[in-house]
PDB file of C-alpha atoms and ligand atoms in Angstrom:
ATOM      1  CA  MET A 130       4.888 151.365 105.036  1.00  0.00           C
ATOM      2  CA  GLN A 131       5.686 149.515 108.260  1.00  0.00           C
ATOM      3  CA  ILE A 132       6.348 145.768 108.381  1.00  0.00           C
ATOM      4  CA  GLU A 133       7.132 143.483 111.254  1.00  0.00           C
ATOM      5  CA  VAL A 134       8.891 140.163 110.632  1.00  0.00           C
ATOM      6  CA  PHE A 135      11.066 137.671 112.439  1.00  0.00           C
ATOM      7  CA  LEU A 136      14.556 137.625 110.926  1.00  0.00           C
ATOM      8  CA  ASN A 137      16.337 134.495 112.041  1.00  0.00           C
ATOM      9  CA  GLU A 138      13.906 134.472 114.989  1.00  0.00           C
ATOM     10  CA  GLU A 139      14.568 138.075 115.967  1.00  0.00           C
ATOM     11  CA  LYS A 140      11.537 140.355 115.828  1.00  0.00           C
ATOM     12  CA  VAL A 141      12.228 143.321 113.575  1.00  0.00           C
ATOM     13  CA  GLN A 142      10.146 146.320 112.530  1.00  0.00           C
ATOM     14  CA  ALA A 143      11.086 148.383 109.519  1.00  0.00           C
ATOM     15  CA  ASP A 144       9.793 151.160 107.334  1.00  0.00           C
ATOM     16  CA  ILE A 145       9.959 150.010 103.704  1.00  0.00           C
ATOM     17  CA  HIS A 146       8.995 151.301 100.294  1.00  0.00           C
ATOM     18  CA  PRO A 147       5.845 149.412  99.151  1.00  0.00           C
ATOM     19  CA  ASP A 148       7.569 147.944  96.073  1.00  0.00           C
ATOM     20  CA  MET A 149      10.762 146.846  97.840  1.00  0.00           C
ATOM     21  CA  MET A 150      11.693 143.224  97.182  1.00  0.00           C
ATOM     22  CA  LEU A 151      12.498 140.803  99.994  1.00  0.00           C
ATOM     23  CA  LEU A 152      16.074 140.408  98.705  1.00  0.00           C
ATOM     24  CA  ASP A 153      16.698 144.154  99.024  1.00  0.00           C
ATOM     25  CA  PHE A 154      14.951 144.324 102.375  1.00  0.00           C
ATOM     26  CA  LEU A 155      17.117 141.538 103.835  1.00  0.00           C
ATOM     27  CA  ARG A 156      20.325 143.051 102.500  1.00  0.00           C
ATOM     28  CA  SER A 157      19.275 146.428 103.933  1.00  0.00           C
ATOM     29  CA  MET A 158      18.996 144.675 107.293  1.00  0.00           C
ATOM     30  CA  ASN A 159      22.666 143.699 107.037  1.00  0.00           C
ATOM     31  CA  LEU A 160      21.979 140.096 106.061  1.00  0.00           C
ATOM     32  CA  LYS A 161      24.282 139.646 103.079  1.00  0.00           C
ATOM     33  CA  SER A 162      24.374 135.890 102.482  1.00  0.00           C
ATOM     34  CA  MET A 163      21.688 135.904  99.791  1.00  0.00           C
ATOM     35  CA  LYS A 164      22.954 137.213  96.470  1.00  0.00           C
ATOM     36  CA  ARG A 165      21.438 138.838  93.419  1.00  0.00           C
ATOM     37  CA  GLY A 166      22.287 136.771  90.360  1.00  0.00           C
ATOM     38  CA  CYS A 167      19.683 136.893  87.622  1.00  0.00           C
ATOM     39  CA  ASP A 168      17.007 138.967  89.410  1.00  0.00           C
ATOM     40  CA  THR A 169      14.433 137.040  87.363  1.00  0.00           C
ATOM     41  CA  GLY A 170      13.773 133.909  89.471  1.00  0.00           C
ATOM     42  CA  ASN A 171      16.066 131.650  87.486  1.00  0.00           C
ATOM     43  CA  CYS A 172      19.338 131.106  89.364  1.00  0.00           C
ATOM     44  CA  GLY A 173      18.512 130.297  92.998  1.00  0.00           C
ATOM     45  CA  LEU A 174      21.209 132.574  94.432  1.00  0.00           C
ATOM     46  CA  CYS A 175      18.732 134.628  96.439  1.00  0.00           C
ATOM     47  CA  THR A 176      17.041 131.671  98.187  1.00  0.00           C
ATOM     48  CA  VAL A 177      15.851 132.174 101.762  1.00  0.00           C
ATOM     49  CA  TRP A 178      13.109 130.471 103.761  1.00  0.00           C
ATOM     50  CA  VAL A 179       9.762 132.089 104.493  1.00  0.00           C
ATOM     51  CA  ASP A 180       7.988 130.197 107.268  1.00  0.00           C
ATOM     52  CA  GLY A 181      10.367 127.299 106.644  1.00  0.00           C
ATOM     53  CA  LYS A 182       9.861 127.036 102.872  1.00  0.00           C
ATOM     54  CA  PRO A 183      12.462 128.106 100.319  1.00  0.00           C
ATOM     55  CA  VAL A 184      11.557 131.128  98.215  1.00  0.00           C
ATOM     56  CA  LEU A 185      13.416 133.246  95.689  1.00  0.00           C
ATOM     57  CA  SER A 186      13.703 136.536  97.527  1.00  0.00           C
ATOM     58  CA  CYS A 187      14.298 138.524  94.307  1.00  0.00           C
ATOM     59  CA  GLY A 188      10.707 137.772  93.291  1.00  0.00           C
ATOM     60  CA  VAL A 189       8.826 138.334  96.547  1.00  0.00           C
ATOM     61  CA  PRO A 190       7.691 141.807  97.616  1.00  0.00           C
ATOM     62  CA  ALA A 191       8.823 142.469 101.173  1.00  0.00           C
ATOM     63  CA  ALA A 192       5.317 143.681 101.997  1.00  0.00           C
ATOM     64  CA  ARG A 193       4.040 140.133 101.402  1.00  0.00           C
ATOM     65  CA  VAL A 194       6.076 138.623 104.245  1.00  0.00           C
ATOM     66  CA  GLN A 195       4.437 140.729 106.946  1.00  0.00           C
ATOM     67  CA  GLY A 196       4.462 138.691 110.167  1.00  0.00           C
ATOM     68  CA  ALA A 197       6.469 135.829 108.653  1.00  0.00           C
ATOM     69  CA  HIS A 198       9.531 134.029 109.958  1.00  0.00           C
ATOM     70  CA  ILE A 199      12.398 134.582 107.530  1.00  0.00           C
ATOM     71  CA  THR A 200      15.461 132.364 107.727  1.00  0.00           C
ATOM     72  CA  THR A 201      18.703 133.139 105.951  1.00  0.00           C
ATOM     73  CA  LEU A 202      22.003 131.315 105.892  1.00  0.00           C
ATOM     74  CA  GLU A 203      23.090 133.412 108.872  1.00  0.00           C
ATOM     75  CA  GLY A 204      20.344 131.664 110.889  1.00  0.00           C
ATOM     76  CA  VAL A 205      21.350 128.076 110.089  1.00  0.00           C
ATOM     77  CA  GLN A 206      25.115 128.237 110.578  1.00  0.00           C
ATOM     78  CA  LYS A 207      25.457 124.928 112.381  1.00  0.00           C
ATOM     79  CA  GLU A 208      23.577 122.895 109.766  1.00  0.00           C
ATOM     80  CA  ALA A 209      25.337 124.778 106.947  1.00  0.00           C
ATOM     81  CA  GLU A 210      28.743 123.959 108.392  1.00  0.00           C
ATOM     82  CA  GLU A 211      27.810 120.303 108.653  1.00  0.00           C
ATOM     83  CA  PHE A 212      26.836 120.167 104.971  1.00  0.00           C
ATOM     84  CA  SER A 213      29.900 122.199 103.939  1.00  0.00           C
ATOM     85  CA  GLN A 214      32.113 119.450 105.318  1.00  0.00           C
ATOM     86  CA  PHE A 215      30.579 117.045 102.793  1.00  0.00           C
ATOM     87  CA  LEU A 216      31.305 119.526  99.988  1.00  0.00           C
ATOM     88  CA  ALA A 217      34.870 120.043 101.169  1.00  0.00           C
ATOM     89  CA  ALA A 218      35.488 116.306 101.445  1.00  0.00           C
ATOM     90  CA  GLU A 219      34.587 115.939  97.760  1.00  0.00           C
ATOM     91  CA  GLY A 220      36.572 118.997  96.674  1.00  0.00           C
ATOM     92  CA  ALA A 221      33.289 120.585  95.656  1.00  0.00           C
ATOM     93  CA  ASP A 222      33.479 123.841  97.608  1.00  0.00           C
ATOM     94  CA  GLN A 223      31.730 126.527  95.636  1.00  0.00           C
ATOM     95  CA  CYS A 224      32.094 130.261  95.576  1.00  0.00           C
ATOM     96  CA  GLY A 225      30.414 132.558  98.052  1.00  0.00           C
ATOM     97  CA  PHE A 226      28.097 133.737  95.322  1.00  0.00           C
ATOM     98  CA  CYS A 227      26.210 130.511  94.616  1.00  0.00           C
ATOM     99  CA  SER A 228      26.831 128.494  97.810  1.00  0.00           C
ATOM    100  CA  PRO A 229      24.343 130.247 100.107  1.00  0.00           C
ATOM    101  CA  GLY A 230      21.373 129.580  97.803  1.00  0.00           C
ATOM    102  CA  LEU A 231      22.380 125.969  97.238  1.00  0.00           C
ATOM    103  CA  ILE A 232      22.860 125.350 100.954  1.00  0.00           C
ATOM    104  CA  MET A 233      19.464 126.866 101.829  1.00  0.00           C
ATOM    105  CA  ASN A 234      17.765 124.499  99.382  1.00  0.00           C
ATOM    106  CA  VAL A 235      19.790 121.460 100.480  1.00  0.00           C
ATOM    107  CA  LEU A 236      18.873 122.092 104.128  1.00  0.00           C
ATOM    108  CA  ALA A 237      15.223 122.677 103.199  1.00  0.00           C
ATOM    109  CA  LEU A 238      15.134 119.368 101.336  1.00  0.00           C
ATOM    110  CA  LYS A 239      16.741 117.614 104.310  1.00  0.00           C
ATOM    111  CA  LYS A 240      13.945 118.938 106.560  1.00  0.00           C
ATOM    112  CA  GLU A 241      11.154 118.093 104.101  1.00  0.00           C
ATOM    113  CA  ASN A 242      12.458 114.761 102.904  1.00  0.00           C
ATOM    114  CA  PRO A 243      15.528 113.440 104.753  1.00  0.00           C
ATOM    115  CA  HIS A 244      15.907 110.477 102.409  1.00  0.00           C
ATOM    116  CA  PRO A 245      15.138 111.653  98.866  1.00  0.00           C
ATOM    117  CA  THR A 246      15.700 109.540  95.807  1.00  0.00           C
ATOM    118  CA  GLU A 247      18.309 110.742  93.332  1.00  0.00           C
ATOM    119  CA  GLU A 248      15.533 112.057  91.083  1.00  0.00           C
ATOM    120  CA  GLU A 249      13.781 113.896  93.897  1.00  0.00           C
ATOM    121  CA  MET A 250      17.052 115.461  94.966  1.00  0.00           C
ATOM    122  CA  LYS A 251      17.985 116.590  91.464  1.00  0.00           C
ATOM    123  CA  GLU A 252      14.528 117.992  90.848  1.00  0.00           C
ATOM    124  CA  TYR A 253      14.573 119.921  94.128  1.00  0.00           C
ATOM    125  CA  LEU A 254      17.961 121.451  93.432  1.00  0.00           C
ATOM    126  CA  ALA A 255      17.520 122.037  89.694  1.00  0.00           C
ATOM    127  CA  GLY A 256      16.959 125.766  90.232  1.00  0.00           C
ATOM    128  CA  ASN A 257      20.397 126.304  91.783  1.00  0.00           C
ATOM    129  CA  LEU A 258      22.780 127.290  89.060  1.00  0.00           C
ATOM    130  CA  CYS A 259      26.554 127.565  89.083  1.00  0.00           C
ATOM    131  CA  ARG A 260      27.981 129.488  86.156  1.00  0.00           C
ATOM    132  CA  CYS A 261      31.561 128.373  86.382  1.00  0.00           C
ATOM    133  CA  THR A 262      32.005 124.665  87.180  1.00  0.00           C
ATOM    134  CA  GLY A 263      30.154 121.406  86.707  1.00  0.00           C
ATOM    135  CA  TYR A 264      27.892 119.630  89.152  1.00  0.00           C
ATOM    136  CA  GLN A 265      29.667 116.272  89.565  1.00  0.00           C
ATOM    137  CA  GLY A 266      31.558 117.227  92.737  1.00  0.00           C
ATOM    138  CA  GLN A 267      28.375 118.605  94.258  1.00  0.00           C
ATOM    139  CA  TYR A 268      26.486 115.439  93.359  1.00  0.00           C
ATOM    140  CA  ARG A 269      29.122 113.253  95.044  1.00  0.00           C
ATOM    141  CA  ALA A 270      28.843 115.376  98.198  1.00  0.00           C
ATOM    142  CA  LEU A 271      25.041 115.342  98.038  1.00  0.00           C
ATOM    143  CA  ALA A 272      25.017 111.565  97.590  1.00  0.00           C
ATOM    144  CA  ARG A 273      26.980 111.173 100.820  1.00  0.00           C
ATOM    145  CA  TYR A 274      24.950 113.790 102.671  1.00  0.00           C
ATOM    146  CA  PHE A 275      21.632 112.139 101.722  1.00  0.00           C
ATOM    147  CA  GLU A 276      23.082 108.618 101.989  1.00  0.00           C
ATOM    148  CA  LEU A 277      22.341 107.788  98.357  1.00  0.00           C
ATOM    149  CA  GLU A 278      24.191 105.463  96.076  1.00  0.00           C
ATOM    150  CA  GLU A 279      26.634 107.310  93.837  1.00  0.00           C
ATOM    151  CA  VAL A 280      24.744 109.977  91.859  1.00  0.00           C
ATOM    152  CA  GLN A 281      25.346 110.153  88.097  1.00  0.00           C
TER     153      GLN A 281
HETATM  154  S1  FES B  58      18.582 136.384  91.866  1.00  0.00           S
HETATM  155 FE1  FES B  58      16.737 135.479  92.485  1.00  0.00          FE
HETATM  156  S2  FES B  58      16.597 133.670  91.309  1.00  0.00           S
HETATM  157 FE2  FES B  58      18.389 134.659  90.560  1.00  0.00          FE
HETATM  158  S1  FES B  59      31.071 128.090  92.060  1.00  0.00           S
HETATM  159 FE1  FES B  59      29.733 129.736  92.435  1.00  0.00          FE
HETATM  160  S2  FES B  59      28.838 130.230  90.527  1.00  0.00           S
HETATM  161 FE2  FES B  59      30.067 128.508  90.160  1.00  0.00          FE
END
């Protein structure tokens, strides 16, 4: 089947299998920032935006995004770099596997709610898992980025 979407604001037409997932479609279009972690909607690694809202691309059929504007990390480089500086300053740089999904949700929260409370922030980002370190460094960076008091 044919679909037409806007990938990082570029109009694209593609022939896809009807049961292809958005994650596989995007990676087939040479966008590789989003990763496959759990493939069950539990880790956040595959997060992209559909019409400006974060979604887990492993759980969305590509056919469902017909006509939509899809944004991946490749499309928000400037904002991502700005946030990465906060992570680096706190020694909280993460691996290339989990960072893209976290950054897409952090930037989405910033757009939706530029000044979240600590609770709102933690709730919004609860679906982004890291399997190897803790979250304290990230929380320090997030506290500075969102101008919160120190986050526990
Ligand atoms: S790969 Fe999609 S949520 Fe884990
Ligand atoms: S730093 Fe990427 S999974 Fe932990």
